[in-house]
Structure formats: C-alpha cells, structure tokens
C-alpha cells in the first residue's frame, strides 16, 4: 500500500500574552519581551495540518481535504480566530499560549477527530520566520 502525506493550510488571527505567574514581572518581561505586554497583542497565525496514511484504493485519497478543512475549521479556527487566546479559549486559561503550547492544543484537539490510522503533525507559524512542529 502506497502512503502519502496531505497538508491542509489554514489561517487565524488571535491575541495573546505570554506570562508565567511563577516568575516576577521583571523576569517575565526579560523572558517574553513584547509578547509579555500586559494588554495583549496579536499574531497572524498560519497553521499547516499534515496527515500521513495509505492512499485509499477506491477514492485515491489519504484524506478528503474538504472533510479535513471542515474539521479544522469547526474545532480550531472557529474557536481561535479573532479571539484572545488567554481569555477566550478554555485550554489557555491555565496554559501559557506559546507557539509550542498552541500547537500541542491543536494536535490534541484534532487527534481525536481524525481516523486513528492517519499520522498527524502540526506546523504552526506565529510569524513568517518562527514556526513550531509538533510532535517533534
Ligand atoms: Ni506574541
């Protein structure tokens, strides 16, 4: 059986603040720089969802990108887009919304919605130059 990877690219805009309550305000400013701004700030996130699996003989697909897109939209981008991640998204009320942690939350959200035989990988771009791959 031949395997292939299918990538679906999505986009969302969201605000966040990086802050660790266990550190002092000064340590937080030093560690997170502008991302520690008390009144939040926004990013244009680019999300690439990669699924790998066998090419189905009947459909010729690994995954139907329309279905994949709908799953991402319903469970991720509709929940994150134009939101304040810290205040509006349950998972980040107690989790610092670094690019790494946002990628983990997206992975865990989608993992349960996709067929188990598909391998899943998340690429999340916080800026054009900075992106995270999860799992590593
Ligand atoms: Ni930031």
mmCIF file with all atom_site columns, C-alpha atoms and ligand atoms in Angstrom:
data_model
loop_
_atom_site.group_PDB
_atom_site.id
_atom_site.type_symbol
_atom_site.label_atom_id
_atom_site.label_alt_id
_atom_site.label_comp_id
_atom_site.label_asym_id
_atom_site.label_entity_id
_atom_site.label_seq_id
_atom_site.pdbx_PDB_ins_code
_atom_site.Cartn_x
_atom_site.Cartn_y
_atom_site.Cartn_z
_atom_site.occupancy
_atom_site.B_iso_or_equiv
_atom_site.pdbx_formal_charge
_atom_site.auth_seq_id
_atom_site.auth_comp_id
_atom_site.auth_asym_id
_atom_site.auth_atom_id
_atom_site.pdbx_PDB_model_num
ATOM   1   C  CA  . UNK A 1 1   ? 0.000   0.000  0.000  1.00 0.00 ? 1   UNK A CA  1
ATOM   2   C  CA  . UNK A 1 2   ? 1.437   3.371  -1.004 1.00 0.00 ? 2   UNK A CA  1
ATOM   3   C  CA  . UNK A 1 3   ? 1.482   6.071  1.671  1.00 0.00 ? 3   UNK A CA  1
ATOM   4   C  CA  . UNK A 1 4   ? 1.383   9.831  1.190  1.00 0.00 ? 4   UNK A CA  1
ATOM   5   C  CA  . UNK A 1 5   ? 1.098   12.983 3.264  1.00 0.00 ? 5   UNK A CA  1
ATOM   6   C  CA  . UNK A 1 6   ? -1.632  15.541 2.707  1.00 0.00 ? 6   UNK A CA  1
ATOM   7   C  CA  . UNK A 1 7   ? -1.186  19.093 4.008  1.00 0.00 ? 7   UNK A CA  1
ATOM   8   C  CA  . UNK A 1 8   ? -4.018  21.494 4.681  1.00 0.00 ? 8   UNK A CA  1
ATOM   9   C  CA  . UNK A 1 9   ? -3.140  25.136 5.319  1.00 0.00 ? 9   UNK A CA  1
ATOM   10  C  CA  . UNK A 1 10  ? -5.397  27.351 7.427  1.00 0.00 ? 10  UNK A CA  1
ATOM   11  C  CA  . UNK A 1 11  ? -5.122  30.775 8.973  1.00 0.00 ? 11  UNK A CA  1
ATOM   12  C  CA  . UNK A 1 12  ? -6.322  32.545 12.094 1.00 0.00 ? 12  UNK A CA  1
ATOM   13  C  CA  . UNK A 1 13  ? -5.708  35.852 13.840 1.00 0.00 ? 13  UNK A CA  1
ATOM   14  C  CA  . UNK A 1 14  ? -5.527  35.816 17.604 1.00 0.00 ? 14  UNK A CA  1
ATOM   15  C  CA  . UNK A 1 15  ? -4.285  37.843 20.538 1.00 0.00 ? 15  UNK A CA  1
ATOM   16  C  CA  . UNK A 1 16  ? -2.252  36.512 23.425 1.00 0.00 ? 16  UNK A CA  1
ATOM   17  C  CA  . UNK A 1 17  ? 0.017   37.363 26.298 1.00 0.00 ? 17  UNK A CA  1
ATOM   18  C  CA  . UNK A 1 18  ? 2.938   35.197 27.387 1.00 0.00 ? 18  UNK A CA  1
ATOM   19  C  CA  . UNK A 1 19  ? 3.288   35.296 31.132 1.00 0.00 ? 19  UNK A CA  1
ATOM   20  C  CA  . UNK A 1 20  ? 4.418   32.838 33.774 1.00 0.00 ? 20  UNK A CA  1
ATOM   21  C  CA  . UNK A 1 21  ? 2.813   33.666 37.145 1.00 0.00 ? 21  UNK A CA  1
ATOM   22  C  CA  . UNK A 1 22  ? 5.654   31.836 38.934 1.00 0.00 ? 22  UNK A CA  1
ATOM   23  C  CA  . UNK A 1 23  ? 8.148   34.460 37.706 1.00 0.00 ? 23  UNK A CA  1
ATOM   24  C  CA  . UNK A 1 24  ? 8.445   38.118 38.694 1.00 0.00 ? 24  UNK A CA  1
ATOM   25  C  CA  . UNK A 1 25  ? 7.164   40.841 36.359 1.00 0.00 ? 25  UNK A CA  1
ATOM   26  C  CA  . UNK A 1 26  ? 10.746  41.704 35.521 1.00 0.00 ? 26  UNK A CA  1
ATOM   27  C  CA  . UNK A 1 27  ? 11.667  38.089 34.750 1.00 0.00 ? 27  UNK A CA  1
ATOM   28  C  CA  . UNK A 1 28  ? 8.572   37.806 32.544 1.00 0.00 ? 28  UNK A CA  1
ATOM   29  C  CA  . UNK A 1 29  ? 9.497   40.972 30.633 1.00 0.00 ? 29  UNK A CA  1
ATOM   30  C  CA  . UNK A 1 30  ? 13.026  39.698 30.158 1.00 0.00 ? 30  UNK A CA  1
ATOM   31  C  CA  . UNK A 1 31  ? 11.911  36.240 29.031 1.00 0.00 ? 31  UNK A CA  1
ATOM   32  C  CA  . UNK A 1 32  ? 8.977   37.097 26.763 1.00 0.00 ? 32  UNK A CA  1
ATOM   33  C  CA  . UNK A 1 33  ? 9.771   40.645 25.607 1.00 0.00 ? 33  UNK A CA  1
ATOM   34  C  CA  . UNK A 1 34  ? 6.908   42.205 23.627 1.00 0.00 ? 34  UNK A CA  1
ATOM   35  C  CA  . UNK A 1 35  ? 4.877   39.021 24.000 1.00 0.00 ? 35  UNK A CA  1
ATOM   36  C  CA  . UNK A 1 36  ? 4.586   39.871 27.730 1.00 0.00 ? 36  UNK A CA  1
ATOM   37  C  CA  . UNK A 1 37  ? 2.756   43.163 27.008 1.00 0.00 ? 37  UNK A CA  1
ATOM   38  C  CA  . UNK A 1 38  ? 0.074   43.325 29.763 1.00 0.00 ? 38  UNK A CA  1
ATOM   39  C  CA  . UNK A 1 39  ? -2.659  44.435 27.350 1.00 0.00 ? 39  UNK A CA  1
ATOM   40  C  CA  . UNK A 1 40  ? -2.070  41.618 24.865 1.00 0.00 ? 40  UNK A CA  1
ATOM   41  C  CA  . UNK A 1 41  ? -1.074  41.803 21.178 1.00 0.00 ? 41  UNK A CA  1
ATOM   42  C  CA  . UNK A 1 42  ? -1.977  39.927 18.020 1.00 0.00 ? 42  UNK A CA  1
ATOM   43  C  CA  . UNK A 1 43  ? -0.428  37.462 15.608 1.00 0.00 ? 43  UNK A CA  1
ATOM   44  C  CA  . UNK A 1 44  ? -1.425  36.221 12.166 1.00 0.00 ? 44  UNK A CA  1
ATOM   45  C  CA  . UNK A 1 45  ? -1.047  32.511 12.684 1.00 0.00 ? 45  UNK A CA  1
ATOM   46  C  CA  . UNK A 1 46  ? -0.546  30.143 9.772  1.00 0.00 ? 46  UNK A CA  1
ATOM   47  C  CA  . UNK A 1 47  ? -1.468  26.567 10.525 1.00 0.00 ? 47  UNK A CA  1
ATOM   48  C  CA  . UNK A 1 48  ? -0.430  23.569 8.453  1.00 0.00 ? 48  UNK A CA  1
ATOM   49  C  CA  . UNK A 1 49  ? -2.052  20.257 9.347  1.00 0.00 ? 49  UNK A CA  1
ATOM   50  C  CA  . UNK A 1 50  ? -0.226  17.256 7.905  1.00 0.00 ? 50  UNK A CA  1
ATOM   51  C  CA  . UNK A 1 51  ? -1.867  13.831 7.748  1.00 0.00 ? 51  UNK A CA  1
ATOM   52  C  CA  . UNK A 1 52  ? 0.020   10.756 6.575  1.00 0.00 ? 52  UNK A CA  1
ATOM   53  C  CA  . UNK A 1 53  ? -1.508  7.419  5.695  1.00 0.00 ? 53  UNK A CA  1
ATOM   54  C  CA  . UNK A 1 54  ? -2.278  4.910  2.968  1.00 0.00 ? 54  UNK A CA  1
ATOM   55  C  CA  . UNK A 1 55  ? -3.756  6.093  -0.317 1.00 0.00 ? 55  UNK A CA  1
ATOM   56  C  CA  . UNK A 1 56  ? -7.231  4.580  -0.381 1.00 0.00 ? 56  UNK A CA  1
ATOM   57  C  CA  . UNK A 1 57  ? -7.664  2.402  -3.469 1.00 0.00 ? 57  UNK A CA  1
ATOM   58  C  CA  . UNK A 1 58  ? -11.259 3.390  -4.057 1.00 0.00 ? 58  UNK A CA  1
ATOM   59  C  CA  . UNK A 1 59  ? -11.027 7.172  -3.547 1.00 0.00 ? 59  UNK A CA  1
ATOM   60  C  CA  . UNK A 1 60  ? -7.352  7.745  -4.378 1.00 0.00 ? 60  UNK A CA  1
ATOM   61  C  CA  . UNK A 1 61  ? -7.207  9.905  -1.247 1.00 0.00 ? 61  UNK A CA  1
ATOM   62  C  CA  . UNK A 1 62  ? -5.283  9.724  2.020  1.00 0.00 ? 62  UNK A CA  1
ATOM   63  C  CA  . UNK A 1 63  ? -7.852  12.162 3.398  1.00 0.00 ? 63  UNK A CA  1
ATOM   64  C  CA  . UNK A 1 64  ? -10.573 14.211 1.749  1.00 0.00 ? 64  UNK A CA  1
ATOM   65  C  CA  . UNK A 1 65  ? -9.303  17.805 2.108  1.00 0.00 ? 65  UNK A CA  1
ATOM   66  C  CA  . UNK A 1 66  ? -12.866 19.161 2.286  1.00 0.00 ? 66  UNK A CA  1
ATOM   67  C  CA  . UNK A 1 67  ? -13.586 16.986 5.305  1.00 0.00 ? 67  UNK A CA  1
ATOM   68  C  CA  . UNK A 1 68  ? -10.171 17.795 6.808  1.00 0.00 ? 68  UNK A CA  1
ATOM   69  C  CA  . UNK A 1 69  ? -10.756 21.515 6.294  1.00 0.00 ? 69  UNK A CA  1
ATOM   70  C  CA  . UNK A 1 70  ? -14.194 21.325 7.935  1.00 0.00 ? 70  UNK A CA  1
ATOM   71  C  CA  . UNK A 1 71  ? -12.777 19.501 10.977 1.00 0.00 ? 71  UNK A CA  1
ATOM   72  C  CA  . UNK A 1 72  ? -10.014 22.114 11.392 1.00 0.00 ? 72  UNK A CA  1
ATOM   73  C  CA  . UNK A 1 73  ? -12.483 24.956 10.965 1.00 0.00 ? 73  UNK A CA  1
ATOM   74  C  CA  . UNK A 1 74  ? -15.035 23.614 13.414 1.00 0.00 ? 74  UNK A CA  1
ATOM   75  C  CA  . UNK A 1 75  ? -12.614 22.558 16.162 1.00 0.00 ? 75  UNK A CA  1
ATOM   76  C  CA  . UNK A 1 76  ? -9.723  25.005 15.797 1.00 0.00 ? 76  UNK A CA  1
ATOM   77  C  CA  . UNK A 1 77  ? -10.054 28.101 13.643 1.00 0.00 ? 77  UNK A CA  1
ATOM   78  C  CA  . UNK A 1 78  ? -13.667 28.922 14.586 1.00 0.00 ? 78  UNK A CA  1
ATOM   79  C  CA  . UNK A 1 79  ? -12.616 28.692 18.245 1.00 0.00 ? 79  UNK A CA  1
ATOM   80  C  CA  . UNK A 1 80  ? -9.352  30.670 17.916 1.00 0.00 ? 80  UNK A CA  1
ATOM   81  C  CA  . UNK A 1 81  ? -9.902  33.199 15.118 1.00 0.00 ? 81  UNK A CA  1
ATOM   82  C  CA  . UNK A 1 82  ? -10.310 36.803 16.318 1.00 0.00 ? 82  UNK A CA  1
ATOM   83  C  CA  . UNK A 1 83  ? -10.118 35.613 19.916 1.00 0.00 ? 83  UNK A CA  1
ATOM   84  C  CA  . UNK A 1 84  ? -7.930  36.423 22.857 1.00 0.00 ? 84  UNK A CA  1
ATOM   85  C  CA  . UNK A 1 85  ? -6.341  33.025 23.481 1.00 0.00 ? 85  UNK A CA  1
ATOM   86  C  CA  . UNK A 1 86  ? -5.679  33.698 27.188 1.00 0.00 ? 86  UNK A CA  1
ATOM   87  C  CA  . UNK A 1 87  ? -9.189  34.914 27.967 1.00 0.00 ? 87  UNK A CA  1
ATOM   88  C  CA  . UNK A 1 88  ? -11.474 33.276 25.395 1.00 0.00 ? 88  UNK A CA  1
ATOM   89  C  CA  . UNK A 1 89  ? -10.077 29.775 24.889 1.00 0.00 ? 89  UNK A CA  1
ATOM   90  C  CA  . UNK A 1 90  ? -10.563 27.377 27.795 1.00 0.00 ? 90  UNK A CA  1
ATOM   91  C  CA  . UNK A 1 91  ? -7.298  25.460 27.273 1.00 0.00 ? 91  UNK A CA  1
ATOM   92  C  CA  . UNK A 1 92  ? -5.176  28.612 27.765 1.00 0.00 ? 92  UNK A CA  1
ATOM   93  C  CA  . UNK A 1 93  ? -6.781  29.815 30.977 1.00 0.00 ? 93  UNK A CA  1
ATOM   94  C  CA  . UNK A 1 94  ? -4.063  27.861 32.791 1.00 0.00 ? 94  UNK A CA  1
ATOM   95  C  CA  . UNK A 1 95  ? -1.596  27.224 29.939 1.00 0.00 ? 95  UNK A CA  1
ATOM   96  C  CA  . UNK A 1 96  ? 0.822   29.847 28.592 1.00 0.00 ? 96  UNK A CA  1
ATOM   97  C  CA  . UNK A 1 97  ? -0.097  30.315 24.889 1.00 0.00 ? 97  UNK A CA  1
ATOM   98  C  CA  . UNK A 1 98  ? 3.386   29.990 23.413 1.00 0.00 ? 98  UNK A CA  1
ATOM   99  C  CA  . UNK A 1 99  ? 3.526   28.744 19.824 1.00 0.00 ? 99  UNK A CA  1
ATOM   100 C  CA  . UNK A 1 100 ? 4.614   25.369 21.203 1.00 0.00 ? 100 UNK A CA  1
ATOM   101 C  CA  . UNK A 1 101 ? 1.646   25.095 23.556 1.00 0.00 ? 101 UNK A CA  1
ATOM   102 C  CA  . UNK A 1 102 ? -0.835  26.308 20.922 1.00 0.00 ? 102 UNK A CA  1
ATOM   103 C  CA  . UNK A 1 103 ? 0.500   23.616 18.546 1.00 0.00 ? 103 UNK A CA  1
ATOM   104 C  CA  . UNK A 1 104 ? 0.076   20.951 21.263 1.00 0.00 ? 104 UNK A CA  1
ATOM   105 C  CA  . UNK A 1 105 ? -3.513  22.034 21.936 1.00 0.00 ? 105 UNK A CA  1
ATOM   106 C  CA  . UNK A 1 106 ? -4.312  21.959 18.197 1.00 0.00 ? 106 UNK A CA  1
ATOM   107 C  CA  . UNK A 1 107 ? -2.756  18.490 17.901 1.00 0.00 ? 107 UNK A CA  1
ATOM   108 C  CA  . UNK A 1 108 ? -4.673  17.115 20.880 1.00 0.00 ? 108 UNK A CA  1
ATOM   109 C  CA  . UNK A 1 109 ? -7.910  18.674 19.635 1.00 0.00 ? 109 UNK A CA  1
ATOM   110 C  CA  . UNK A 1 110 ? -7.588  17.214 16.128 1.00 0.00 ? 110 UNK A CA  1
ATOM   111 C  CA  . UNK A 1 111 ? -6.111  13.845 17.133 1.00 0.00 ? 111 UNK A CA  1
ATOM   112 C  CA  . UNK A 1 112 ? -9.436  12.622 18.478 1.00 0.00 ? 112 UNK A CA  1
ATOM   113 C  CA  . UNK A 1 113 ? -11.352 13.825 15.422 1.00 0.00 ? 113 UNK A CA  1
ATOM   114 C  CA  . UNK A 1 114 ? -9.272  12.055 12.770 1.00 0.00 ? 114 UNK A CA  1
ATOM   115 C  CA  . UNK A 1 115 ? -9.108  8.348  11.891 1.00 0.00 ? 115 UNK A CA  1
ATOM   116 C  CA  . UNK A 1 116 ? -6.533  6.556  14.066 1.00 0.00 ? 116 UNK A CA  1
ATOM   117 C  CA  . UNK A 1 117 ? -4.647  5.155  11.030 1.00 0.00 ? 117 UNK A CA  1
ATOM   118 C  CA  . UNK A 1 118 ? -3.657  8.680  9.948  1.00 0.00 ? 118 UNK A CA  1
ATOM   119 C  CA  . UNK A 1 119 ? -0.459  10.094 11.440 1.00 0.00 ? 119 UNK A CA  1
ATOM   120 C  CA  . UNK A 1 120 ? -0.882  13.728 12.415 1.00 0.00 ? 120 UNK A CA  1
ATOM   121 C  CA  . UNK A 1 121 ? 1.631   16.543 12.556 1.00 0.00 ? 121 UNK A CA  1
ATOM   122 C  CA  . UNK A 1 122 ? 1.064   20.237 13.232 1.00 0.00 ? 122 UNK A CA  1
ATOM   123 C  CA  . UNK A 1 123 ? 3.120   23.134 11.877 1.00 0.00 ? 123 UNK A CA  1
ATOM   124 C  CA  . UNK A 1 124 ? 2.194   26.453 13.447 1.00 0.00 ? 124 UNK A CA  1
ATOM   125 C  CA  . UNK A 1 125 ? 3.718   29.723 12.238 1.00 0.00 ? 125 UNK A CA  1
ATOM   126 C  CA  . UNK A 1 126 ? 3.482   32.613 14.689 1.00 0.00 ? 126 UNK A CA  1
ATOM   127 C  CA  . UNK A 1 127 ? 5.466   34.810 12.300 1.00 0.00 ? 127 UNK A CA  1
ATOM   128 C  CA  . UNK A 1 128 ? 6.884   34.142 8.848  1.00 0.00 ? 128 UNK A CA  1
ATOM   129 C  CA  . UNK A 1 129 ? 10.200  33.282 10.446 1.00 0.00 ? 129 UNK A CA  1
ATOM   130 C  CA  . UNK A 1 130 ? 9.137   31.421 13.590 1.00 0.00 ? 130 UNK A CA  1
ATOM   131 C  CA  . UNK A 1 131 ? 7.224   28.184 13.489 1.00 0.00 ? 131 UNK A CA  1
ATOM   132 C  CA  . UNK A 1 132 ? 6.800   25.077 15.586 1.00 0.00 ? 132 UNK A CA  1
ATOM   133 C  CA  . UNK A 1 133 ? 6.432   21.453 14.569 1.00 0.00 ? 133 UNK A CA  1
ATOM   134 C  CA  . UNK A 1 134 ? 4.529   19.094 16.889 1.00 0.00 ? 134 UNK A CA  1
ATOM   135 C  CA  . UNK A 1 135 ? 5.090   16.289 17.611 1.00 0.00 ? 135 UNK A CA  1
ATOM   136 C  CA  . UNK A 1 136 ? 8.865   16.735 17.172 1.00 0.00 ? 136 UNK A CA  1
HETATM 137 NI NI1 . LIG B 2 .   ? 3.294   37.145 20.861 1.00 0.00 ? 1   LIG B NI1 1
#
